[in-house]
Structures are given as C-alpha cells and as structure tokens.
Coordinates of C-alpha atoms in Angstrom, one line a residue:
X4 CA 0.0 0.0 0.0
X5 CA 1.3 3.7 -1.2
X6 CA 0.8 6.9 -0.2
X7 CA 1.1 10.1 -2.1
X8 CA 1.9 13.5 0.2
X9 CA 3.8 16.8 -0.4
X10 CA 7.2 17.2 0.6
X11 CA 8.6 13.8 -0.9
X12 CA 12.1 15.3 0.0
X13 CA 11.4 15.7 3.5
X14 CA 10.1 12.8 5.6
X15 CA 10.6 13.6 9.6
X16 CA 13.6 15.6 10.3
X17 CA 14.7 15.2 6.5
X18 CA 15.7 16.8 3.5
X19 CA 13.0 19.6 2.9
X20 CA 14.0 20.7 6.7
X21 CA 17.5 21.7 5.9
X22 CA 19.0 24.1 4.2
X23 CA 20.7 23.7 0.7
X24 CA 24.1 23.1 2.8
X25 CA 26.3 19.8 2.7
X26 CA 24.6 19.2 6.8
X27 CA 21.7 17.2 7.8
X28 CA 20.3 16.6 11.2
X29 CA 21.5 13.5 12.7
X30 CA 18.2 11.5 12.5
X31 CA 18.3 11.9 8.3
X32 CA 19.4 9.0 6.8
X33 CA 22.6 10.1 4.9
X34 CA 22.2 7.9 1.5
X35 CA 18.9 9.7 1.6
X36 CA 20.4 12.8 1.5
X37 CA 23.1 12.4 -0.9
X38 CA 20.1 11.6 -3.6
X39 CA 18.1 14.2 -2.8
X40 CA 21.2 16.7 -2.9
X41 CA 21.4 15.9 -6.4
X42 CA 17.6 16.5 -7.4
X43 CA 18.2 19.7 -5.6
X44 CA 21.1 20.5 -7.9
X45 CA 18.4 19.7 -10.9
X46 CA 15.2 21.1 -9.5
X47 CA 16.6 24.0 -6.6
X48 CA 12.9 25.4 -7.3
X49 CA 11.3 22.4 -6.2
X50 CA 12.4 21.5 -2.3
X51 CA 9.2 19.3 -1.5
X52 CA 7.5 17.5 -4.6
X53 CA 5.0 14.9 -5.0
X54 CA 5.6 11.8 -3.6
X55 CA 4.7 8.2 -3.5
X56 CA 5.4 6.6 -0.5
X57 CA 5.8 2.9 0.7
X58 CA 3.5 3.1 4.0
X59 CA 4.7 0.4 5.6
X60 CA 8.5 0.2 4.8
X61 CA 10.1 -2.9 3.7
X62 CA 12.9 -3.4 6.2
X63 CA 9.4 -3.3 8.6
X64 CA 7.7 -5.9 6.5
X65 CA 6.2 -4.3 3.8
X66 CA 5.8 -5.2 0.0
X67 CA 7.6 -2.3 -1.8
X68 CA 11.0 -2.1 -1.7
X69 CA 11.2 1.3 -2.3
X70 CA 11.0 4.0 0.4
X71 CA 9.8 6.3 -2.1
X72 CA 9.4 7.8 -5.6
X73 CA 9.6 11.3 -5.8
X74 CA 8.1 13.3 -8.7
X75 CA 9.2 16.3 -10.6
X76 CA 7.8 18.8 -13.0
X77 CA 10.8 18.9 -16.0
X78 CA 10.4 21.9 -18.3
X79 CA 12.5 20.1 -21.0
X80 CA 14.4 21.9 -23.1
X81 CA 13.2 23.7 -26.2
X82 CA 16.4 24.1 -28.0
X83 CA 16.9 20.2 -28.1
X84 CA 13.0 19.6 -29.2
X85 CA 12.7 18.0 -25.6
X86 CA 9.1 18.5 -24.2
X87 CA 8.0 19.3 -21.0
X88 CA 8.1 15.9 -19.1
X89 CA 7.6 14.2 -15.3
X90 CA 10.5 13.1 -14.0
X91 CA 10.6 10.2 -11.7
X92 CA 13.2 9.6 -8.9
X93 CA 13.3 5.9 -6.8
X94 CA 15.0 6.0 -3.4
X95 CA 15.8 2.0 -2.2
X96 CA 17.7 0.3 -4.4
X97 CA 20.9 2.2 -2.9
X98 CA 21.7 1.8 0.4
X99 CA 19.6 5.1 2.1
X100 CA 20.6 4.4 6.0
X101 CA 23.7 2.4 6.1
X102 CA 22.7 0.4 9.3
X103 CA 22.3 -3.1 7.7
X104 CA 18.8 -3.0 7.7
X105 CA 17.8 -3.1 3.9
X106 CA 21.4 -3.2 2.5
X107 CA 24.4 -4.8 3.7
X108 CA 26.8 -2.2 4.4
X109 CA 30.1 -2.8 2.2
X110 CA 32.2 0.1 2.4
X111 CA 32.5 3.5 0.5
X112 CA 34.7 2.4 -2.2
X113 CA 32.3 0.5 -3.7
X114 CA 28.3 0.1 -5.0
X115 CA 25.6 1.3 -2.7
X116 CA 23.2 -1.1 -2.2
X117 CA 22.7 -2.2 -5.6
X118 CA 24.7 0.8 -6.8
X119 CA 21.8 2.8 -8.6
X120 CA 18.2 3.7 -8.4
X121 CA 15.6 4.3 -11.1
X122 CA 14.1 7.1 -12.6
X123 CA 11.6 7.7 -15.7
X124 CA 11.0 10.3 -17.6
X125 CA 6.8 10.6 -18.8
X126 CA 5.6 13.4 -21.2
X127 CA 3.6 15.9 -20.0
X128 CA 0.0 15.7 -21.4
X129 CA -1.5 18.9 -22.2
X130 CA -3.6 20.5 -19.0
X131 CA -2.3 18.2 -16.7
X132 CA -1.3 19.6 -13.2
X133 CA 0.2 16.7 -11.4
X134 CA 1.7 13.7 -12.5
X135 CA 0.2 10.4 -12.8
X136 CA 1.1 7.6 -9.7
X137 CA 1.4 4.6 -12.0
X138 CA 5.2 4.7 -12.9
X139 CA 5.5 4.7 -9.1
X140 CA 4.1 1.1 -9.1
X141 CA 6.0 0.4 -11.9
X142 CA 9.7 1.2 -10.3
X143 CA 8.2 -0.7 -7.4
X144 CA 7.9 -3.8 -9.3
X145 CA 11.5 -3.4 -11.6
X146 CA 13.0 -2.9 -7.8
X147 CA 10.8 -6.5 -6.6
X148 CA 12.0 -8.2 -9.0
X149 CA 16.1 -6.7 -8.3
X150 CA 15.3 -7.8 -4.5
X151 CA 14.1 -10.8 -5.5
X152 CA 16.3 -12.3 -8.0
X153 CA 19.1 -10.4 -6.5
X154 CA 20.1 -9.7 -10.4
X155 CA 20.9 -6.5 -10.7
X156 CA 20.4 -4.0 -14.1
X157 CA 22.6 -1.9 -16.2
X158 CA 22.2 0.7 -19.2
X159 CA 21.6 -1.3 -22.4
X160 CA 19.2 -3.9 -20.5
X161 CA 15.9 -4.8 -21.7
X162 CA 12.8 -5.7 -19.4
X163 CA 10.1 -7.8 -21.4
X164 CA 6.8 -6.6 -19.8
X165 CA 4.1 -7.9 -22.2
X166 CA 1.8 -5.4 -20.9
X167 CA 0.8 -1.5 -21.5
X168 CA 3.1 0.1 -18.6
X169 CA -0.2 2.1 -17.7
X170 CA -2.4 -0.8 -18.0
X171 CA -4.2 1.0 -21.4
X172 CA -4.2 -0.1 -24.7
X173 CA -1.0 2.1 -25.3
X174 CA 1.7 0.0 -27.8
X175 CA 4.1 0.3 -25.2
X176 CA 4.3 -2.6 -23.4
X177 CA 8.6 -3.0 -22.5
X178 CA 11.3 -1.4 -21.5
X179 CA 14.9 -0.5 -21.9
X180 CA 17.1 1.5 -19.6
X181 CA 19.8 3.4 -20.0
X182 CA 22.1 6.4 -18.1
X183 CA 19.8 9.1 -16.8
X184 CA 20.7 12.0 -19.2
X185 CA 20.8 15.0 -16.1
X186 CA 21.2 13.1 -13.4
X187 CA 25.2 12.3 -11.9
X188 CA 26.4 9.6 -10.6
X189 CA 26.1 10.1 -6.3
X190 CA 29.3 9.5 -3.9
X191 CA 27.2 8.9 -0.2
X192 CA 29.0 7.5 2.7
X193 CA 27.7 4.0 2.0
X194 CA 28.8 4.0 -1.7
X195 CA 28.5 5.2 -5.0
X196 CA 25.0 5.6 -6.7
X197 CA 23.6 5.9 -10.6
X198 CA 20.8 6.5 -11.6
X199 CA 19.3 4.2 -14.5
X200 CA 16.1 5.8 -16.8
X201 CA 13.5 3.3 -17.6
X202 CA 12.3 3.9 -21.2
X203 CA 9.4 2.8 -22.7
X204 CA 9.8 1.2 -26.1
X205 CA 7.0 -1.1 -28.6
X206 CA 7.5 -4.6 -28.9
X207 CA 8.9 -4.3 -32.3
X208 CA 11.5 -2.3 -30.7
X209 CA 12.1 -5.0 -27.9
X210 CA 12.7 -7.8 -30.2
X211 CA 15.3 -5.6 -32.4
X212 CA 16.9 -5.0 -29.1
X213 CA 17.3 -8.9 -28.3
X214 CA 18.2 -9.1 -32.1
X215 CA 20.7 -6.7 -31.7
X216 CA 21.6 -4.7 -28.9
X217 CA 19.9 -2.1 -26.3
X218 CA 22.5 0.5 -26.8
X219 CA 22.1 0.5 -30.7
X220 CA 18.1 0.6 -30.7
X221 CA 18.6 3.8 -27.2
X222 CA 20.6 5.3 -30.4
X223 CA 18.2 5.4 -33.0
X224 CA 15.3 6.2 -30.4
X225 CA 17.5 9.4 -29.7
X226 CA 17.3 10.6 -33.0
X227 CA 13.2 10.5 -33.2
X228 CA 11.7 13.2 -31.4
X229 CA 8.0 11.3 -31.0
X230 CA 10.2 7.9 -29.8
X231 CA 11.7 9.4 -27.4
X232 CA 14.1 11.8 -28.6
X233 CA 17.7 12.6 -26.7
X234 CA 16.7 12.5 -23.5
X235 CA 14.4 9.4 -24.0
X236 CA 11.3 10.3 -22.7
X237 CA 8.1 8.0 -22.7
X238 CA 5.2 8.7 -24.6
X239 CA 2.6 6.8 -23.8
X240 CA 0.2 7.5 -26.6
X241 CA 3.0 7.1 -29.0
X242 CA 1.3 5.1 -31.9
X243 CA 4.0 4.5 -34.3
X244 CA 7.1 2.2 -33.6
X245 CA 10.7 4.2 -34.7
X246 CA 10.3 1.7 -37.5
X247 CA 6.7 3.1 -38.8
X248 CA 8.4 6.5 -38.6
X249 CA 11.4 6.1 -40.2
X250 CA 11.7 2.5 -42.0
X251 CA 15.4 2.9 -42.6
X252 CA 15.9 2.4 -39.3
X253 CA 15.3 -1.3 -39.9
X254 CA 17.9 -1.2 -42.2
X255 CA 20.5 0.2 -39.3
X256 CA 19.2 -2.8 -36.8
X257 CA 19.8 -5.1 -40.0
X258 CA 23.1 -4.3 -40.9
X259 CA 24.1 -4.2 -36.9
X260 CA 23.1 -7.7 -36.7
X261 CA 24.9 -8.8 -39.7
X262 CA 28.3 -6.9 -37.9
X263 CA 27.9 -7.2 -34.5
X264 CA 25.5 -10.4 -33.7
X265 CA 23.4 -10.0 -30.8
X266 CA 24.6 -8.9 -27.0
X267 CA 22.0 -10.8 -25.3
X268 CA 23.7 -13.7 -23.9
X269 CA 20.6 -15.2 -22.4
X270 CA 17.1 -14.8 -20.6
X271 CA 15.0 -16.3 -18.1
X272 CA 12.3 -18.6 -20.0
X273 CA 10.1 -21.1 -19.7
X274 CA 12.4 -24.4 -20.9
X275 CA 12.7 -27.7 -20.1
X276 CA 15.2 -30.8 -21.6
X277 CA 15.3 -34.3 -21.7
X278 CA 18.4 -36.9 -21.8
X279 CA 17.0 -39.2 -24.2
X280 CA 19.8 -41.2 -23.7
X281 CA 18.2 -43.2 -20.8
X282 CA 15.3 -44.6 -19.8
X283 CA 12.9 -42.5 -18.0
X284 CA 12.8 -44.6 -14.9
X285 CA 16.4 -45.0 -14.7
X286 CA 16.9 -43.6 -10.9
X287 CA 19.9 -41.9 -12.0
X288 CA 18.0 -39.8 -15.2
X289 CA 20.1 -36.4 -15.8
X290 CA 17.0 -35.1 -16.8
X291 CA 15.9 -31.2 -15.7
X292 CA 12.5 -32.0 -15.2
X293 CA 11.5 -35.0 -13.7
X294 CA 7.5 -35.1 -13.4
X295 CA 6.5 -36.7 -10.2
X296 CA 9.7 -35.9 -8.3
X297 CA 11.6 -32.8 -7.0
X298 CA 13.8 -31.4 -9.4
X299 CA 17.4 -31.4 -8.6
X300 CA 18.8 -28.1 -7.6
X301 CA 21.9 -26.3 -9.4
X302 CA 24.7 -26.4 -7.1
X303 CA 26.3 -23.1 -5.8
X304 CA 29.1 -23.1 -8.4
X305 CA 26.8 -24.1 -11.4
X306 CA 24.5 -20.9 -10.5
X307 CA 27.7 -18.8 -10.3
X308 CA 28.6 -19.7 -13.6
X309 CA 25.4 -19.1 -15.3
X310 CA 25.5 -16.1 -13.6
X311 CA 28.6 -15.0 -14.9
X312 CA 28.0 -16.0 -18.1
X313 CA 24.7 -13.9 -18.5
X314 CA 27.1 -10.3 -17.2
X315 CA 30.0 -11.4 -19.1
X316 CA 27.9 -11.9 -22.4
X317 CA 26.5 -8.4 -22.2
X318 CA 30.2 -7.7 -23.6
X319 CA 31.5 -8.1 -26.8
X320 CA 34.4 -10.3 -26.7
X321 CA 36.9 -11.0 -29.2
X322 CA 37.1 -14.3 -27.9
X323 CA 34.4 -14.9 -25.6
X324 CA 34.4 -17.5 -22.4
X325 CA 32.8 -19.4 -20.2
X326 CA 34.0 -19.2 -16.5
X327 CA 35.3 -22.4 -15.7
X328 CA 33.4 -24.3 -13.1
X329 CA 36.0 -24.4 -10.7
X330 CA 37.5 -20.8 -10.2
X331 CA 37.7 -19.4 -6.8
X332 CA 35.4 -16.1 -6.7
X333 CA 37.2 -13.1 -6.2
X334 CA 34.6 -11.2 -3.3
X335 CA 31.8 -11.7 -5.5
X336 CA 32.9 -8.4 -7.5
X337 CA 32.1 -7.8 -11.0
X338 CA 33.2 -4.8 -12.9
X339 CA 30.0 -3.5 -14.6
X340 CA 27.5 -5.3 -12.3
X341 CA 26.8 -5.1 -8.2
X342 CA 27.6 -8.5 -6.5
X343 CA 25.5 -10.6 -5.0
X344 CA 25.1 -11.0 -2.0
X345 CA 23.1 -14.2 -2.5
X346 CA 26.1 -15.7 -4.1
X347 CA 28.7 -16.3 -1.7
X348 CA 26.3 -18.1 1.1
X349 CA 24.8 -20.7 -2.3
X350 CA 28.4 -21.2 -3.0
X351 CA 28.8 -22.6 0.5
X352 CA 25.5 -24.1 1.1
X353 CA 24.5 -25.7 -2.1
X354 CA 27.7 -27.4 -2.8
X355 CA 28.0 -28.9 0.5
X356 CA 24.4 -30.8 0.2
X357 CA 24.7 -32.0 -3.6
X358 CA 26.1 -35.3 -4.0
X359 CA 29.3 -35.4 -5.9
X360 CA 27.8 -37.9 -8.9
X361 CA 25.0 -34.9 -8.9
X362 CA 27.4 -32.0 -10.0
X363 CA 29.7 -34.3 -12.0
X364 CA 29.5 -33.6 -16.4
X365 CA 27.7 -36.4 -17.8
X366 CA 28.1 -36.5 -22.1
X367 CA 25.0 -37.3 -23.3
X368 CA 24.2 -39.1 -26.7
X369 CA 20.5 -37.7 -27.2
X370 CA 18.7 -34.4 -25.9
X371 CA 15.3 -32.9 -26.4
X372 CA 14.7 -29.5 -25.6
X373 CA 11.2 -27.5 -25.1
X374 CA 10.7 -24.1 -25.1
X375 CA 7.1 -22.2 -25.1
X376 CA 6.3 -20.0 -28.0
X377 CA 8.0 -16.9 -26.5
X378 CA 11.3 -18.3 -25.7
X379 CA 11.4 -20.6 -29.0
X380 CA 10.9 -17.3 -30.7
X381 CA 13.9 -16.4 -29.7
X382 CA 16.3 -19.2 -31.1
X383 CA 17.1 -18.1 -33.9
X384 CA 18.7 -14.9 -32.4
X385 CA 20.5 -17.6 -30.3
X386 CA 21.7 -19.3 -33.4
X387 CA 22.1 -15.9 -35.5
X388 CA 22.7 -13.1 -33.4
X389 CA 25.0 -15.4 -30.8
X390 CA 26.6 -18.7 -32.1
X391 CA 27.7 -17.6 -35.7
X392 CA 29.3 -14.6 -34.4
X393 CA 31.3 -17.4 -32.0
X394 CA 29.5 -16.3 -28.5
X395 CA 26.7 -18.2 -26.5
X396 CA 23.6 -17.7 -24.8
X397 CA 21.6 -19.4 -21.8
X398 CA 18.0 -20.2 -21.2
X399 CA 17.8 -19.6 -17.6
X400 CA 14.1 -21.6 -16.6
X401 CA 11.9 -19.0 -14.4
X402 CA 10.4 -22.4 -12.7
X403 CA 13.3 -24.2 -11.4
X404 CA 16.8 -24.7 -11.7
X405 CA 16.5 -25.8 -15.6
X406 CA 19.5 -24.1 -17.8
X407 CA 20.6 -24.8 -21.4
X408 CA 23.3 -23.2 -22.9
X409 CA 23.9 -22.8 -26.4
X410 CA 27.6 -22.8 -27.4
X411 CA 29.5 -22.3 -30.6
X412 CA 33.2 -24.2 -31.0
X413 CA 35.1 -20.6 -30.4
X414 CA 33.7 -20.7 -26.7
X415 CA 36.3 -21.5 -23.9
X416 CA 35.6 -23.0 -20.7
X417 CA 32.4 -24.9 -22.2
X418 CA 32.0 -28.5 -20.8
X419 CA 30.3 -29.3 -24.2
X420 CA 32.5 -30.2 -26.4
X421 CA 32.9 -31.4 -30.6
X422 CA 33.7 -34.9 -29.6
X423 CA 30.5 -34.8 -27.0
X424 CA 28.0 -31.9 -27.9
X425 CA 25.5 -32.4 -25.1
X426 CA 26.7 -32.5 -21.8
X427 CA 25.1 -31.9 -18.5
X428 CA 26.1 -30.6 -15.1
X429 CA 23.3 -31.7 -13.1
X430 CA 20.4 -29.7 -14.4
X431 CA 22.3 -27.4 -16.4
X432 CA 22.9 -28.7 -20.4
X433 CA 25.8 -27.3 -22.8
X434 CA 24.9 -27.8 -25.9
X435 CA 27.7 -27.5 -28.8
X436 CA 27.0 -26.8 -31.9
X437 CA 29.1 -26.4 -35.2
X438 CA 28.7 -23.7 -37.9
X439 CA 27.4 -26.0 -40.1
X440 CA 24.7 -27.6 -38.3
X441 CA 23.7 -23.9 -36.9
X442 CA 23.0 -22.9 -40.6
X443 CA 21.1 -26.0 -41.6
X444 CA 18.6 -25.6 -38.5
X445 CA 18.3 -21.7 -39.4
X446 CA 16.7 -23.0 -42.6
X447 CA 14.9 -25.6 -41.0
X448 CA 13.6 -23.3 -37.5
X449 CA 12.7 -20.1 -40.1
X450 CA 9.1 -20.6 -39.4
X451 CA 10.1 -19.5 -35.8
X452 CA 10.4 -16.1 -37.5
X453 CA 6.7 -15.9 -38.1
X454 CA 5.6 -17.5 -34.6
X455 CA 1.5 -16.8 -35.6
X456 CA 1.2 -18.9 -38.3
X457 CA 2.0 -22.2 -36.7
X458 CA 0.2 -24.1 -34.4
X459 CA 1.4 -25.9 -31.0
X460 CA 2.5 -28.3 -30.1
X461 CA 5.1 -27.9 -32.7
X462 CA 8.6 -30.5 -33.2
X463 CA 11.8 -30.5 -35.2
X464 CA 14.0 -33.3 -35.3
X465 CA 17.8 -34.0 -36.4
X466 CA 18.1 -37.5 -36.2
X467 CA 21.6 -37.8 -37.5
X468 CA 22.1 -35.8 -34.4
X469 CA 20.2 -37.2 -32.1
X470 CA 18.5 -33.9 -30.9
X471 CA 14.8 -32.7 -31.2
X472 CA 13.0 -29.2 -30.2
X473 CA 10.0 -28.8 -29.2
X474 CA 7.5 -25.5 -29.2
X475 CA 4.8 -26.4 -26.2
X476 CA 1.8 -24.1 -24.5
X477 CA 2.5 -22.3 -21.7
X478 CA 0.4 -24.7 -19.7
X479 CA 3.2 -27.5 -20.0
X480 CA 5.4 -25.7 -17.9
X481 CA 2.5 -24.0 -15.9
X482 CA 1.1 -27.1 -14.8
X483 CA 4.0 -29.8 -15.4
X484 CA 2.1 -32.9 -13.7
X485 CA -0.7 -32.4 -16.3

C-alpha cells in the first residue's frame, strides 16, 4: 500500500527541513540525503515535490522495496526539441541508511546497495497539473523483481513486460534502460550511486533490441523526437514504432546484426530438456524435469557460472568465455555489475548438500529441448545473433533450476564439447553446436520467425544428431504434472 503527500524530499527531520548546505540533522538518513542533494542540484525550485510513499516500509515488513518515488515537474528543453516531461526519482535500491537494515553495508569504495536507483521520464500531457502515480508502481515492481532475483540491471538492459506500462491499450508494453541524461552519478557514505532511466519502447523495438543490442536501438530512439528523442522520454500515446516512422531504421538494426550479432547472452524462459539417452525410470536420469519428483537443484558453483556468463555476455568479446566451473570467486565483485550477495552463502551451502555424482558432467548421446512459444521465438537470435558470431547464450528456466546453454566451437571454458555436444552438469545442459549444423537448422527453425502462423504443439527433429525441439503451450510448464 502507497501513499502520495507533499514534501517527498522531506520525511521527519529530512531533506525539505534543511537548508541547501552539505549538513543534515543526525536523525536523516545520509544515503537519503546524498540523492536528494542531487535532485536539488536539478530542481533548486522544487524542495518538496510529489511523492509516493511505501506506508509500511520494507525493512518493517512491507511489499515495496522502495521507500519512495519522488516526482518532478521537467520543463524540458526547447532548443533540443525535448518537451516538458515528469520526472521520476526511486529512493531503495541504494543503500539510504547504512545500518544493515535493507542493505548490507560494504564500504564506501564501492556500489551502494545495488549501486543505482531508477528514474523515468513521462511526457507531459497537455492540461495536466500533477503527474500520474502509476510509474510509481512500476519502479516498485523493476525494484521486486532486483530484490528478489538479486540480479541486478545496467544501461543497455531490456525488461520484457508484455503489458501497456499504464495498463491502457497504449503499444508500449517493454522497456529499456539506459544512463539518466541529467542526473550524476552520487558519492554517499555507503557507496557510489547511478541513476538508470527506464524507457518505454513497442515490442517491435524490444525484439530488435534482443536481435541486436539495447545500446544500438537507445541510439536510434534518440534521433526520433515522438520515440523518445535525446533525452528518451516516454510517450505513452506514442502510436508509431521508430520503424513506422522512419523504416530505414530497420535497415541500421539489419546491418548491426549482420556486424555485431546480438549482446543478449541469455534470458529467463520457460524451458525444459530431456536426456533421451536413458530410460525414464532409470533412478539416475540427468534429466531437468522430472515429473512426479523434486527437481534437482543447481549447485552453488553451477548458478555462479550461469550467472557469470549472463554479465559477461553483455560484452563483446573477441574471444568470448565461459568461467570455468571451478575458479575461486574473487569477493563476488564484477566490474560492470553489483555483486550478489546471494552468491557467496549458495556457494557454500548448495555445494555442501549436492552429492558429488550430482554435479559431475555427464556426455550425453540424445537431448530434447522445449521451449514455449516466447522463448522458442527467440532461437534463432540464439543461433544468429549469438553462435555464428562465436558467442553463447543461456536459457535460464523461471520455474526451477533448468539451464541450457547454447555454445559455438570458439567458446572457452564450455563443458560441451565437438567430440561430445551435449553435456550436462546436473540440471544445467551445454549444448555445442558447429557452424554448419547452426545454418542447416536456421533453414529448417525459419518458421520461428513468423511464430503466428503455426500451431502448437510444434517439433523438429535431427536424427543424425540425435536432438529434437519442441514449441509447447504455456500450460506445460504451468502445470508440469498435467
């Protein structure tokens, strides 16, 4: 439950009761403060805006992790063709009191809390006098979702919502995020903060994101005024993709591809695989799913390297690799992403429960994979975008431990390898796969590019290579004992 009030900037003995100075009485929280210092350097005319607050914080038991969202009135800037625009500010996802409470306290060197909070940028529309609440819930489920999963996000990043961010009929249903065009990055006493804009974008722009790249299609969104324009600001009655607007813009995301290949290196889906090798009932079946039974679990190391491989894929790589399994972490730290601080305890944990024989690579001779319609949509950007361009990319299952990861024969570190394509770590499979083979199943998966006109349940089979794919309903994986 949210509230909205006046003086977002100053909750009890906070920021709207102090001065502009670099002092704040002892009872405000000083991450807090070192936010809010920099909306006042953006809005000094604006001490106590509109804000939506989390009633009942979550280090008290509450829902939302964020303390609040505060709301500002942005006069854009003429000269630039930028409109006159909300602009939303989260305050949570950093560390805002430094006690341990929400955040574990790390150090000043390094990320506050998460290291950034979110803000979004919403046109004004004419007559309008205050700004609407909605993106508030929205930022308060991006920042679930970053509690949760404990993943966090960085510019370039796509977020598949599948639904109007307003809950309209409005085409824009996803997001990208990207650097916050005013807004610097905030030194506190618990760490360093950035501030990441969300940005609304069509589907069609979504899908030539995962095709491509986030930073590419932030680019061309730039240079259309009605997408966006340069400081990327959501229109939600925007009608037209940048595509509608300007088709040779398609042409740009075309050629990008053909260059650069994709920088998505993998998503959460809903997957499943199968060792056709054995019999179902063999007691020691590799398989992911196993109906009837608990799934095995990923051990700590396994879920370190997934992890690792979804940041490090993000990059392009002149010669890209996988962690290997058995490197010592170095604190958890990753250059371009916040740690986890999840990881460390798994690590412990999880490998000290699995069996050995359970984490142990086991080559398989036969494998059947199954993918709903959404993720199956998306293999022939893993084949394309991804494994001709000598990278990989991971189906990460959003209902268990399930992985599958696609690699090409330049990848280092795999566990998959020519002599034995399909190997499996517990419930994680590597799956190799040559040049060759990757442009024979392009020709023979190209319905996949026109998902609408097929009907599921829909297979293909290799038999030479002993591998088959299936496209299944939602409801398989929804309901896996039916």
């Amino acid at each position: 439950m949210e509230g909205v009030r006046t003086g977002g900037g100053a909750p009890a003995g906070g920021p709207g009761s102090g001065s502009g100075s670099g002092s704040f009485p002892s009872l405000f929280p000083p991450g807090l403060h070192g936010i809010y210092g920099e909306c006042r350097r953006l809005y000094p005319d604006q001490p106590n805006p509109l804000q939506v607050t989390a009633i009942l914080k979550y280090w008290l038991g509450g829902p939302d992790p964020l303390d609040y969202v505060s709301m500002y009135r942005n006069l854009g800037n003429p000269a630039l063709n930028v409109p006159e625009h909300w602009h939303y500010v989260s305050f949570g996802l950093s560390d805002l009191y430094g006690d341990n409470r929400v955040h574990e306290f790390t150090g000043t060197d390094g990320p506050s809390g998460f290291g950034f909070e979110l803000t979004f940028r919403l046109k004004r529309e004419t007559g309008e006098s205050a700004p609407p609440t909605w993106p508030a819930e929205l930022m308060q489920g991006l920042a679930r979702y970053v509690f949760q999963s404990e993943n966090t996000f960085c510019s370039g990043d796509h977020v598949s919502w599948h639904s109007p961010l307003d809950n309209s009929e409005s085409r824009i249903q996803h997001m990208l995020l990207t650097e916050d065009p005013q807004m610097q990055p905030v030194q506190t006493p618990f760490g360093v903060v950035t501030f990441l804009q969300i940005v609304g974008v069509c589907t069609e722009e979504l899908h030539a994101a995962q095709q491509w790249n986030g930073q590419g299609i932030l680019e061309l969104l730039r240079t259309v005024p009605v997408a966006g324009g340069p400081w990327l600001i959501t229109d939600m009655r925007r009608g037209e993709t940048i595509f509608e607007i300007d088709p040779h813009l398609q042409e740009r995301v075309d050629k990008g591809i053909e260059t650069d290949g994709s920088n998505l290196s993998g998503v959460s889906a809903k997957c499943a695989w199968d060792d056709l090798s054995r019999p179902p009932e063999d007691d020691e079946d590799s398989r992911s799913i196993c109906i009837g039974t608990q799934p095995r679990r990923l051990s700590g190391k396994d879920t370190e390297q997934i992890r690792e491989t979804l940041r490090r894929g993000l990059e392009i790589n002149s010669k890209p690799v996988l962690p290997p399994i058995n490197t010592q972490r170095q604190n958890g730290l990753n250059l371009d992403r916040a740690p986890s601080r999840k990881d460390s305890l798994e690590s412990e944990s999880s490998a000290a429960i699995i069996p050995h024989e359970l984490i142990r690579t086991r080559q398989l001779e036969s494998v059947h994979l199954k993918f709903n319609q959404e993720s199956g949509a998306l293999i022939p950007l893993c084949l394309r975008g991804r494994l001709l361009h000598g990278r990989h990319f991971t189906y990460k299952s959003i209902t268990g431990d399930t992985a599958i990861t696609f690699v090409s024969t330049g990848v280092e570190g795999a566990f998959a390898t020519e002599e034995h394509p399909y190997a499996a770590h517990g419930p994680w499979l590597q799956i190799l796969l040559t040049e060759e083979f990757v442009e024979r199943m392009l020709e023979d998966l190209e319905d996949l590019n026109s998902p609408e006109e097929f009907k599921l349940p829909k297979e293909y089979s290799w038999p030479e290579k002993k591998l088959k794919v299936s496209i299944l309903p939602d409801a398989v994986f929804d309901n896996p004992l039916h």
